[in-house]
Amino acid sequence: MGSRLGRAALAAAVLALQIPAPAVAAAPAARLPTAAQLKACPLLADLDLRKIAAETRPYPGWRAQMDTQHAMTRGPVGAGFTPPDDAQVTIRIWAGGSETQQVQIQTSSIVWKDAGGTWRMNRVDFSNAPPPPPPIWDGTGTPPPPMTQADIEAQQRTLTQGRLAPAQAAEIERTLADPCFALQPDALPMNLPVKRGREPRPPCWGVTGGTLEIRWADGRRRDVTELCGGFYARGAIDAVMYAKAAEGA
């Protein structure tokens, strides 16, 4: 698990360097919590939410950039996959490796709640490690065909799909229904500003994080970036990033 969290942290760092932070795909909604709401959402209480909102800038090219990342990670195994049109909710997340890693692993994970209320998942993991060489031909019979680039790319990818594990589905439902998640800023920077007189927070390098791209059937969309982890999106981020198929699914 440590290595998986490590690559997720590195991916968050890489993404933060590529995208102005804090940044969101569209202009952020102004929804500063009241004192009563902050009392019910203690993880947000020390943050200078007004400053975060003022410094968050729209980044229109972000969604296209993420589409490209997902397509590259999925390659020939999961290219072009989209959930059914009648899905009630669709959520996806992307995580990538670091250039400092000899073997990089990228993940493109998509979960959705189908028309019947069942959560399902489709996840592609891509490793740039070379696949094992084909068996050596012993000179008898027909020689095996040469391995093509498409063969190599297919072997470097693992597709997992099916009904989402119940615990992960429950965590996503809990997050989406959490009023504190609704109040959380859409973009939390790595250097979190705090209110005057509150204990400063160290930069959050080395923790898991990512961006939930949430789409509802009624047209609503929300992109929630939590690079620092430990806030109200974290449970859903972990559930989507590490999505597993239910036993027997």
Short mmCIF file of C-alpha atoms in Angstrom, two decimals:
data_model
loop_
_atom_site.label_atom_id
_atom_site.label_comp_id
_atom_site.label_asym_id
_atom_site.label_seq_id
_atom_site.Cartn_x
_atom_site.Cartn_y
_atom_site.Cartn_z
CA MET A 1 0.00 0.00 0.00
CA GLY A 2 2.91 2.34 0.77
CA SER A 3 4.19 2.27 -2.80
CA ARG A 4 0.69 2.90 -4.14
CA LEU A 5 0.25 5.91 -1.89
CA GLY A 6 3.71 7.07 -2.90
CA ARG A 7 2.92 7.09 -6.60
CA ALA A 8 -0.37 8.83 -5.95
CA ALA A 9 1.48 11.54 -4.04
CA LEU A 10 4.00 11.91 -6.85
CA ALA A 11 1.20 12.12 -9.38
CA ALA A 12 -0.42 14.87 -7.36
CA ALA A 13 2.86 16.74 -7.28
CA VAL A 14 3.33 16.40 -11.03
CA LEU A 15 -0.22 17.57 -11.67
CA ALA A 16 0.30 20.54 -9.39
CA LEU A 17 3.34 21.60 -11.40
CA GLN A 18 1.40 21.34 -14.65
CA ILE A 19 -1.70 23.24 -13.52
CA PRO A 20 -1.80 26.67 -11.87
CA ALA A 21 -2.66 25.94 -8.24
CA PRO A 22 -5.18 26.45 -6.93
CA ALA A 23 -7.07 26.13 -10.21
CA VAL A 24 -10.35 24.65 -11.35
CA ALA A 25 -11.86 23.99 -14.75
CA ALA A 26 -14.45 26.72 -14.32
CA ALA A 27 -14.88 29.72 -12.07
CA PRO A 28 -15.37 28.49 -8.47
CA ALA A 29 -18.72 28.85 -6.79
CA ALA A 30 -18.85 31.37 -3.95
CA ARG A 31 -20.03 29.36 -0.97
CA LEU A 32 -18.16 30.48 2.11
CA PRO A 33 -19.46 28.52 5.13
CA THR A 34 -21.22 30.20 8.02
CA ALA A 35 -19.85 29.94 11.55
CA ALA A 36 -22.41 27.24 12.36
CA GLN A 37 -21.41 25.23 9.31
CA LEU A 38 -17.72 25.50 10.17
CA LYS A 39 -18.48 24.21 13.66
CA ALA A 40 -19.99 21.11 12.03
CA CYS A 41 -17.04 20.81 9.60
CA PRO A 42 -13.95 21.16 11.84
CA LEU A 43 -11.46 20.16 9.11
CA LEU A 44 -12.22 23.46 7.38
CA ALA A 45 -12.36 25.63 10.50
CA ASP A 46 -8.72 26.83 10.51
CA LEU A 47 -8.44 27.44 6.76
CA ASP A 48 -8.61 30.92 5.29
CA LEU A 49 -11.40 29.97 2.89
CA ARG A 50 -11.88 33.54 1.73
CA LYS A 51 -8.24 33.73 0.58
CA ILE A 52 -8.46 30.32 -1.10
CA ALA A 53 -11.56 31.43 -3.00
CA ALA A 54 -9.96 34.73 -4.00
CA GLU A 55 -6.79 33.06 -5.29
CA THR A 56 -8.47 30.21 -7.16
CA ARG A 57 -8.46 30.86 -10.89
CA PRO A 58 -10.36 29.14 -13.71
CA TYR A 59 -8.20 27.02 -16.00
CA PRO A 60 -10.33 26.25 -19.07
CA GLY A 61 -7.80 23.88 -20.63
CA TRP A 62 -7.78 21.59 -17.61
CA ARG A 63 -10.54 19.22 -18.71
CA ALA A 64 -8.98 18.72 -22.15
CA GLN A 65 -5.65 18.03 -20.47
CA MET A 66 -7.21 15.37 -18.28
CA ASP A 67 -8.99 13.80 -21.27
CA THR A 68 -5.56 13.42 -22.89
CA GLN A 69 -4.04 11.87 -19.75
CA HIS A 70 -6.85 9.32 -19.46
CA ALA A 71 -6.62 8.40 -23.15
CA MET A 72 -2.84 7.90 -22.99
CA THR A 73 -3.10 5.73 -19.89
CA ARG A 74 -5.92 3.59 -21.27
CA GLY A 75 -4.34 3.06 -24.67
CA PRO A 76 -5.64 0.16 -26.77
CA VAL A 77 -7.13 -1.66 -23.76
CA GLY A 78 -9.64 0.92 -22.56
CA ALA A 79 -9.60 3.63 -25.23
CA GLY A 80 -12.90 5.38 -25.75
CA PHE A 81 -14.65 3.77 -22.78
CA THR A 82 -17.56 5.78 -21.40
CA PRO A 83 -20.23 4.72 -18.90
CA PRO A 84 -23.80 4.21 -20.15
CA ASP A 85 -25.76 7.34 -21.02
CA ASP A 86 -28.34 6.58 -18.31
CA ALA A 87 -25.77 6.57 -15.48
CA GLN A 88 -27.00 8.60 -12.50
CA VAL A 89 -23.51 9.73 -11.46
CA THR A 90 -20.11 9.29 -13.11
CA ILE A 91 -16.78 9.91 -11.34
CA ARG A 92 -13.28 9.51 -12.71
CA ILE A 93 -9.75 10.12 -11.47
CA TRP A 94 -6.27 9.90 -12.98
CA ALA A 95 -3.02 9.10 -11.18
CA GLY A 96 0.43 8.93 -12.73
CA GLY A 97 3.98 8.01 -11.86
CA SER A 98 7.06 10.20 -11.57
CA GLU A 99 9.93 10.65 -14.02
CA THR A 100 12.26 9.66 -11.19
CA GLN A 101 10.76 6.16 -11.06
CA GLN A 102 12.35 3.51 -13.23
CA VAL A 103 8.99 1.79 -13.62
CA GLN A 104 6.08 4.21 -13.82
CA ILE A 105 2.50 3.17 -13.15
CA GLN A 106 -0.47 5.22 -14.26
CA THR A 107 -4.13 4.66 -13.41
CA SER A 108 -7.30 5.80 -15.13
CA SER A 109 -10.28 4.85 -12.99
CA ILE A 110 -13.95 5.45 -13.76
CA VAL A 111 -16.87 4.57 -11.50
CA TRP A 112 -20.55 5.19 -12.09
CA LYS A 113 -23.93 4.59 -10.52
CA ASP A 114 -26.10 2.85 -13.09
CA ALA A 115 -29.80 3.44 -13.73
CA GLY A 116 -30.67 0.72 -11.23
CA GLY A 117 -28.59 2.26 -8.43
CA THR A 118 -25.61 -0.14 -8.60
CA TRP A 119 -22.10 1.29 -8.56
CA ARG A 120 -19.79 -0.12 -11.25
CA MET A 121 -16.15 0.41 -12.14
CA ASN A 122 -13.73 0.33 -15.08
CA ARG A 123 -10.06 0.83 -14.27
CA VAL A 124 -6.92 0.61 -16.40
CA ASP A 125 -3.44 0.39 -14.85
CA PHE A 126 -0.54 1.07 -17.22
CA SER A 127 3.06 0.12 -16.41
CA ASN A 128 5.90 1.18 -18.66
CA ALA A 129 7.92 -1.89 -17.67
CA PRO A 130 8.75 -3.95 -20.78
CA PRO A 131 6.66 -7.13 -21.10
CA PRO A 132 8.39 -10.51 -20.87
CA PRO A 133 10.00 -11.58 -24.14
CA PRO A 134 8.11 -14.10 -26.28
CA PRO A 135 9.23 -17.74 -26.08
CA ILE A 136 12.21 -18.61 -28.24
CA TRP A 137 11.22 -20.50 -31.35
CA ASP A 138 12.72 -23.99 -31.34
CA GLY A 139 12.82 -24.19 -35.12
CA THR A 140 9.91 -26.58 -35.51
CA GLY A 141 6.47 -25.76 -36.88
CA THR A 142 5.45 -22.22 -37.75
CA PRO A 143 7.48 -19.44 -36.14
CA PRO A 144 5.48 -17.15 -33.85
CA PRO A 145 4.58 -13.76 -35.34
CA PRO A 146 6.76 -10.86 -34.26
CA MET A 147 5.47 -8.80 -31.34
CA THR A 148 4.02 -5.50 -32.52
CA GLN A 149 3.90 -2.22 -30.64
CA ALA A 150 0.16 -2.79 -30.13
CA ASP A 151 0.93 -6.17 -28.54
CA ILE A 152 3.45 -4.56 -26.20
CA GLU A 153 1.07 -1.78 -25.17
CA ALA A 154 -1.74 -4.26 -24.53
CA GLN A 155 0.50 -6.37 -22.28
CA GLN A 156 1.55 -3.28 -20.33
CA ARG A 157 -2.05 -2.56 -19.35
CA THR A 158 -4.41 -4.29 -16.94
CA LEU A 159 -8.16 -3.77 -17.22
CA THR A 160 -10.36 -4.36 -14.17
CA GLN A 161 -14.11 -3.91 -14.42
CA GLY A 162 -17.35 -5.03 -12.82
CA ARG A 163 -19.56 -4.13 -9.89
CA LEU A 164 -17.73 -1.84 -7.46
CA ALA A 165 -16.71 -3.31 -4.11
CA PRO A 166 -19.50 -2.55 -1.58
CA ALA A 167 -17.25 -0.74 0.91
CA GLN A 168 -15.98 1.60 -1.80
CA ALA A 169 -19.49 2.24 -3.12
CA ALA A 170 -20.63 3.08 0.41
CA GLU A 171 -17.71 5.49 0.88
CA ILE A 172 -18.57 7.34 -2.32
CA GLU A 173 -22.24 7.60 -1.32
CA ARG A 174 -21.22 8.90 2.11
CA THR A 175 -18.95 11.55 0.59
CA LEU A 176 -21.51 12.77 -1.94
CA ALA A 177 -24.12 13.12 0.82
CA ASP A 178 -21.75 14.86 3.26
CA PRO A 179 -22.64 18.57 3.68
CA CYS A 180 -19.01 19.25 4.60
CA PHE A 181 -17.90 17.88 1.23
CA ALA A 182 -20.38 20.25 -0.40
CA LEU A 183 -18.77 23.17 1.47
CA GLN A 184 -15.18 22.16 0.76
CA PRO A 185 -13.46 24.41 -1.82
CA ASP A 186 -13.18 22.88 -5.28
CA ALA A 187 -9.41 23.44 -5.20
CA LEU A 188 -7.20 23.16 -2.12
CA PRO A 189 -3.60 24.30 -2.77
CA MET A 190 -0.53 22.48 -1.48
CA ASN A 191 0.32 25.47 0.72
CA LEU A 192 -2.87 25.92 2.69
CA PRO A 193 -3.49 29.44 4.05
CA VAL A 194 -4.86 29.57 7.58
CA LYS A 195 -6.70 32.23 9.52
CA ARG A 196 -4.72 34.77 11.51
CA GLY A 197 -3.58 33.35 14.82
CA ARG A 198 -4.02 29.72 13.75
CA GLU A 199 -1.18 27.21 13.59
CA PRO A 200 0.45 27.27 10.11
CA ARG A 201 0.22 24.11 8.06
CA PRO A 202 3.34 22.64 6.44
CA PRO A 203 3.25 22.06 2.66
CA CYS A 204 1.54 18.75 1.98
CA TRP A 205 4.13 16.98 -0.15
CA GLY A 206 4.15 13.22 0.34
CA VAL A 207 0.45 12.56 0.86
CA THR A 208 -2.13 11.03 -1.40
CA GLY A 209 -4.41 13.28 -3.39
CA GLY A 210 -6.06 13.87 -6.71
CA THR A 211 -9.02 15.37 -8.50
CA LEU A 212 -12.51 13.90 -8.55
CA GLU A 213 -14.30 14.69 -11.80
CA ILE A 214 -17.98 14.27 -10.91
CA ARG A 215 -20.80 14.36 -13.46
CA TRP A 216 -24.51 14.01 -12.62
CA ALA A 217 -27.22 12.95 -15.06
CA ASP A 218 -28.99 16.30 -14.66
CA GLY A 219 -25.99 18.13 -16.12
CA ARG A 220 -24.30 19.22 -12.90
CA ARG A 221 -20.52 18.85 -12.79
CA ARG A 222 -17.95 19.38 -10.11
CA ASP A 223 -14.18 18.93 -10.14
CA VAL A 224 -12.75 18.67 -6.62
CA THR A 225 -8.99 18.80 -6.20
CA GLU A 226 -7.60 17.70 -2.85
CA LEU A 227 -3.83 17.44 -3.16
CA CYS A 228 -3.29 17.55 0.59
CA GLY A 229 -5.59 14.71 1.56
CA GLY A 230 -7.21 14.51 4.97
CA PHE A 231 -10.27 16.58 4.08
CA TYR A 232 -13.81 15.62 3.13
CA ALA A 233 -13.06 14.37 -0.39
CA ARG A 234 -10.39 11.92 0.64
CA GLY A 235 -12.62 8.88 1.18
CA ALA A 236 -14.10 9.16 -2.30
CA ILE A 237 -10.69 9.90 -3.86
CA ASP A 238 -9.28 6.68 -2.40
CA ALA A 239 -12.38 4.68 -3.35
CA VAL A 240 -12.22 5.79 -6.99
CA MET A 241 -8.44 5.74 -7.38
CA TYR A 242 -8.13 2.21 -5.97
CA ALA A 243 -11.49 0.96 -7.27
CA LYS A 244 -11.88 -2.83 -7.02
CA ALA A 245 -14.46 -5.16 -8.46
CA ALA A 246 -16.74 -6.83 -5.93
CA GLU A 247 -16.15 -10.51 -5.30
CA GLY A 248 -17.98 -12.54 -7.88
CA ALA A 249 -18.72 -9.44 -9.98
#
